[in-house]
XYZ file of C-alpha atoms in Angstrom:
322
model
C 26.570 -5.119 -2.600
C 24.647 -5.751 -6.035
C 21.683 -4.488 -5.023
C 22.567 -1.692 -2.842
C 21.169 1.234 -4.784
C 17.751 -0.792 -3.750
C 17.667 0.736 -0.693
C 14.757 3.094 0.174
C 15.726 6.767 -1.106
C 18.796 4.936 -2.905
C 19.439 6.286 -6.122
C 17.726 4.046 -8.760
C 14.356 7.233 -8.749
C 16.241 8.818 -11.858
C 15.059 12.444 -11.028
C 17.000 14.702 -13.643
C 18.098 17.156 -10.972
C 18.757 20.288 -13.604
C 20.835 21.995 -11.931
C 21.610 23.849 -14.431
C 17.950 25.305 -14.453
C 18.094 26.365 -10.982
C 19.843 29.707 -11.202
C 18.098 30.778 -14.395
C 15.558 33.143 -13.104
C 13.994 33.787 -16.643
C 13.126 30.055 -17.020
C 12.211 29.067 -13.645
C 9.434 32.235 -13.694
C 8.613 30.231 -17.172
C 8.272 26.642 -15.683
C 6.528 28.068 -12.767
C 3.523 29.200 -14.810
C 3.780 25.859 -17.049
C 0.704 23.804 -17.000
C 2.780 20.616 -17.430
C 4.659 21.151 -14.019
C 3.713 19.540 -10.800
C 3.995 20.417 -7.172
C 4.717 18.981 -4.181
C 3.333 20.232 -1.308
C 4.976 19.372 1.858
C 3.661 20.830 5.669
C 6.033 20.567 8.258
C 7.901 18.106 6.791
C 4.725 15.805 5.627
C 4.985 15.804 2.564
C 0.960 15.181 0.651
C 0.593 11.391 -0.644
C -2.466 10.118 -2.442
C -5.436 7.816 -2.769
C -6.211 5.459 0.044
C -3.097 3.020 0.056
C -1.060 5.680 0.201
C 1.282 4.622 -3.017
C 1.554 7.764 -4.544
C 2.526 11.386 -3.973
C -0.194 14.593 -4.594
C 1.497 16.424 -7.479
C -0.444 19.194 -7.865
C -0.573 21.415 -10.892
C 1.373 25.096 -10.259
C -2.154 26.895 -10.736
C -3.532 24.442 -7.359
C -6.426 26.755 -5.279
C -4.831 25.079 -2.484
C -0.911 26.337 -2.935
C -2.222 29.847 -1.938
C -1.433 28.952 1.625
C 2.337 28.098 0.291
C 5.627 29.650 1.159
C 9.156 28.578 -0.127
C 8.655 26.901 -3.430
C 11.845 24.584 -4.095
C 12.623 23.455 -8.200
C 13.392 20.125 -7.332
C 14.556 18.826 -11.237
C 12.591 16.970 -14.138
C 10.925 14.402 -15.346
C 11.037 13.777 -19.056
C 11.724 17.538 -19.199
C 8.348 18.078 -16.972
C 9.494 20.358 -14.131
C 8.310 19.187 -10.454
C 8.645 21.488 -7.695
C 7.786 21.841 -3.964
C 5.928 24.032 -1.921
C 6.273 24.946 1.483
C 2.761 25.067 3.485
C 3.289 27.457 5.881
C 0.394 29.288 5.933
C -1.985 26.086 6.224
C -3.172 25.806 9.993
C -5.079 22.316 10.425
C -6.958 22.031 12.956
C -6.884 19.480 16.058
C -3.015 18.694 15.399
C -1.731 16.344 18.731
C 1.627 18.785 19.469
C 2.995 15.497 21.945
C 2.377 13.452 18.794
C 4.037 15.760 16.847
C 7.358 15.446 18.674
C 6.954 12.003 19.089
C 8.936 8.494 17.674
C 6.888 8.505 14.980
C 3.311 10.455 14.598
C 0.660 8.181 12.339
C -1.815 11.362 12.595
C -2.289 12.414 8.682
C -4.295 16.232 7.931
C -6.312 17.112 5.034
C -6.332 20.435 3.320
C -10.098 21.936 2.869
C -9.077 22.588 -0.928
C -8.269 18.714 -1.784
C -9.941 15.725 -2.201
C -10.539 14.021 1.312
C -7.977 10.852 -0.260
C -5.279 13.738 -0.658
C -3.297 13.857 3.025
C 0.253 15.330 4.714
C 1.556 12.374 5.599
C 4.727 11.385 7.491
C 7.162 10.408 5.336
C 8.404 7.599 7.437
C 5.377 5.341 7.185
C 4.623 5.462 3.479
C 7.945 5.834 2.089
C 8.543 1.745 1.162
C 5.144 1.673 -0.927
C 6.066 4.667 -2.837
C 8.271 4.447 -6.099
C 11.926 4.731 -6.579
C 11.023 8.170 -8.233
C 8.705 9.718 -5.751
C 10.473 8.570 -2.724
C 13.160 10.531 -4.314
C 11.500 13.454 -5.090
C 9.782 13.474 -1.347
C 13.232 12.821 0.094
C 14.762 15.819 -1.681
C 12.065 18.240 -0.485
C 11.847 17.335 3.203
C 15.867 17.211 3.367
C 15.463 20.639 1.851
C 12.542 22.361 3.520
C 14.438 20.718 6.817
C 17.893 22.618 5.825
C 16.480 26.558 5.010
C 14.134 25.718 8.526
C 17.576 24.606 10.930
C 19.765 27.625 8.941
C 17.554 30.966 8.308
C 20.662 32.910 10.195
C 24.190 33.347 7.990
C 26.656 31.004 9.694
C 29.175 33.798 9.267
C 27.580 36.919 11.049
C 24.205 35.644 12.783
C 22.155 37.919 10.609
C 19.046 36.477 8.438
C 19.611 34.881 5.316
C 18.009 34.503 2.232
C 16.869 31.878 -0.222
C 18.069 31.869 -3.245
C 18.896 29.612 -6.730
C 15.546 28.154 -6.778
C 15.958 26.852 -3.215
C 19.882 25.261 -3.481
C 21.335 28.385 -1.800
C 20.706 30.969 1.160
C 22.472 33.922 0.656
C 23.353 36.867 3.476
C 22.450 40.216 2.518
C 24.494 41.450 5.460
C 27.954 39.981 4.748
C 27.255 38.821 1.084
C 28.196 34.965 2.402
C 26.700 32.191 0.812
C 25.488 29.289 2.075
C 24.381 25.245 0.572
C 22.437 22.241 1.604
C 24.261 20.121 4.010
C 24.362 16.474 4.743
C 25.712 15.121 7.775
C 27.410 11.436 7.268
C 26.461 8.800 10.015
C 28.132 4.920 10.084
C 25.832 2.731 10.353
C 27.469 -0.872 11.440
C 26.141 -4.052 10.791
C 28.639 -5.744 13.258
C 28.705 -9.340 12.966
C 31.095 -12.146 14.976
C 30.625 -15.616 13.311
C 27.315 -16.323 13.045
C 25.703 -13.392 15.341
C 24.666 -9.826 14.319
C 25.482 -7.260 17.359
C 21.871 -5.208 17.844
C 21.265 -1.794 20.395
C 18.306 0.339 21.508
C 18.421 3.938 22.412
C 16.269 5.030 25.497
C 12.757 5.998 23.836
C 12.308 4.122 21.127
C 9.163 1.926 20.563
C 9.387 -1.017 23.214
C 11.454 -4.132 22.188
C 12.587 -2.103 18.850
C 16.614 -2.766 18.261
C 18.605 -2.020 15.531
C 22.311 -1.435 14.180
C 24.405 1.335 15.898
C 25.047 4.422 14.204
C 27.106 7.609 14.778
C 28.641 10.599 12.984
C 31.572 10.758 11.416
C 33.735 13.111 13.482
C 36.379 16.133 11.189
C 39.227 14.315 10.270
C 37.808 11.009 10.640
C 37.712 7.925 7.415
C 34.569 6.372 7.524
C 36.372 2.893 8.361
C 37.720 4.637 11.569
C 34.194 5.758 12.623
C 32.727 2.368 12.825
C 35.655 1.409 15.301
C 35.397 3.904 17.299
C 31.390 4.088 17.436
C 30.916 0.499 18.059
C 34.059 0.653 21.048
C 32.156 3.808 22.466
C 28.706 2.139 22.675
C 29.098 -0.977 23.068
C 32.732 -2.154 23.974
C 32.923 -3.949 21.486
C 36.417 -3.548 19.454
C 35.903 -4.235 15.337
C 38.767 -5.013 13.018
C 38.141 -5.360 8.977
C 35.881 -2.552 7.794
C 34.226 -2.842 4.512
C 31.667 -0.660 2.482
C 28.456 -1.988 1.980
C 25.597 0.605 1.056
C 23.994 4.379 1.475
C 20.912 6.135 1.928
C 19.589 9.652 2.027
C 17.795 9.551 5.478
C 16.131 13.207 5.731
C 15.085 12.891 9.041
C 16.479 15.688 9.331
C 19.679 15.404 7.093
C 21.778 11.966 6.978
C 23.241 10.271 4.534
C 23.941 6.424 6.017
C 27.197 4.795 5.277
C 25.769 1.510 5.951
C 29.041 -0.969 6.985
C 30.043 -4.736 7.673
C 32.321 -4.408 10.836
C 34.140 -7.568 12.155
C 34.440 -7.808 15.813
C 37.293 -8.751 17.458
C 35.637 -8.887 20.836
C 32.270 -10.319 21.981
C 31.895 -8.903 25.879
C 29.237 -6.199 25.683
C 30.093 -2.716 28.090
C 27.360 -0.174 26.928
C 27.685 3.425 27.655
C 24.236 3.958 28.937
C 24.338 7.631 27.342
C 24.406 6.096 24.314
C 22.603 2.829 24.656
C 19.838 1.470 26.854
C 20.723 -2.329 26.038
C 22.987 -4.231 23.747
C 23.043 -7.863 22.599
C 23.882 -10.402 20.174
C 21.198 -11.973 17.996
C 21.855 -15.249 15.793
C 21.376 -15.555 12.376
C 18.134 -18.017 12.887
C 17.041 -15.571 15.360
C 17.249 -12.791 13.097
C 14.656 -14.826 10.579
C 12.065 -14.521 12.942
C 13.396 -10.868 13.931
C 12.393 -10.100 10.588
C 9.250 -12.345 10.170
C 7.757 -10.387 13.193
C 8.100 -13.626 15.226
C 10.242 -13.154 17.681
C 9.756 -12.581 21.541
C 11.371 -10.072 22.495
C 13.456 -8.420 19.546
C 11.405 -6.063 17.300
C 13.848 -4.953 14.320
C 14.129 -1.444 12.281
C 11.865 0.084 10.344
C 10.718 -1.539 6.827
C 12.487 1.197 4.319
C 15.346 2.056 6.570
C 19.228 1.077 5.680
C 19.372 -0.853 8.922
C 16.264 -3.400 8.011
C 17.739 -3.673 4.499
C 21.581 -4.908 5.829
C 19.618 -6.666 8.222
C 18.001 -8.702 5.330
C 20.943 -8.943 3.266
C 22.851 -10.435 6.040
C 20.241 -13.053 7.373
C 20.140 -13.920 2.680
C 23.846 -13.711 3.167
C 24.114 -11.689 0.208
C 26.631 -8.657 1.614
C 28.936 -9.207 -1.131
């Protein structure tokens, strides 16, 4: 696809990532005292976006009253040579926070810190992300995928005892056993399986009512990426595929994906869900997919604006895949 680094979170930000910055403690304690550096502060995985559209993110300079209440502070890379980190908020307690929201689909609720400007919010990442630019929905996507990684893998792997951070965030190391431990990001197929002129759609039990999308699984050990989509679609849906092709990726931190988005040809058309794995599958035309997308239709609400599935959704209703 031509324009498949267009994808939300898909590459075309241009953060300078430095890495070669990250283990040199003399000039990170340099760049953290820098007044041209900015900070991201993220709470719970929210990470704080500005002004009343919500467009932009609230990069705060290093000396901020309000990063007192941070933790982990992450180097994240550059921008023209400008460092931009983020900070962990894990001493900020806001209060009246819905917990059953929390642990919801998706949780609109935004908080405001008593140090910042009432237009300066944690917001979920999920519903701002496609009016933020390629750049900051880079930069946000790195932090949450990161704060999410040293949350889910505090113990060492290797012996169960605690680890440490370490190399400005891009490494936990064991103090017990001396292992060392990176970032990890789990690959999921993500299938845009078509037969003719019809696009082959599933829900999972507790999503938003009359929301569908693509399927999607991980890619087992051992397994090519081609193989996946066969076998995910056959699992789910009964539904056997033959040509695989590449189409498209995205960083999904929610918590840690990367989305192999695919164009699977189905050799079948006789739906058999596994109702572990789906609550209902069908096949949608392509003129049904227009108003799918316009908003318009019945009974079929599609994926998320911003998320891989919406965008090979699009591409295949333009037919523009190639």
């Amino acid at each position: 696809m031509q324009a498949a680094e267009t994808v939300t979170f898909g590459g075309l930000g241009g953060l300078d990532r430095a890495a070669w910055l990250r283990g040199d403690e003399t000039r990170q304690r340099i760049l953290r005292t820098s007044p041209t550096s900015r900070v991201l502060p993220v709470w719970r995985g929210r990470p704080l976006i500005a002004g009343e559209s919500r467009d932009d993110l609230g990069l705060l300079p290093v000396d901020h009253p309000a990063l007192r209440d941070a933790g982990l502070w992450l180097f994240l890379g550059q921008i023209d040579e400008r460092a931009i980190f983020a900070a962990e908020m894990s001493g900020f307690q806001p209060t009246g926070v819905d917990a059953a929201a929390e642990v919801a689909f998706f949780d609109p609720g935004e908080q405001s810190h008593p140090d910042l400007p009432g237009d300066l919010r944690f917001t979920e990442l999920r519903g701002v992300m496609t009016g933020l630019s390629p750049l900051e929905a880079e930069i946000a996507a790195t932090a949450r995928g990161l704060f999410e990684w040293h949350r889910s893998h505090a113990f060492c792997a290797r012996c169960g005892q605690p680890s440490e951070p370490a190399v400005s965030g891009w490494q936990r190391n064991c103090t017990a056993c001396g292992s060392s431990h990176f970032p990890r990001t789990d690959p999921v197929a993500i299938m845009l399986v078509t037969r003719g002129d019809h696009l082959l759609l599933g829900r999972s039990r507790g999503w938003p009512p009359g929301m569908y999308s693509l399927l999607a699984g991980f890619i087992e050990p051992g397994e090519t990426l081609e193989a996946a989509v066969r076998r995910e679609v056959f699992e789910e849906a009964g539904i056997r595929v033959g040509r695989v092709s590449y189409l498209a990726s995205q960083p999904w931190p929610f918590p840690a994906s990367l989305m192999l988005g695919c164009h699977g040809e189905a050799l079948s058309e006789e739906i058999d869900i596994d109702p572990e794995e789906l609550e209902h599958a069908l096949w949608i035309s392509r003129e049904e997919m227009v108003e799918v997308l316009a908003g318009r239709h019945a009974v079929v609400k599609g994926a998320r604006r911003g998320a891989i599935a919406h965008f090979l959704m699009q591409a295949w209703v333009a037919d523009s895949l190639d």
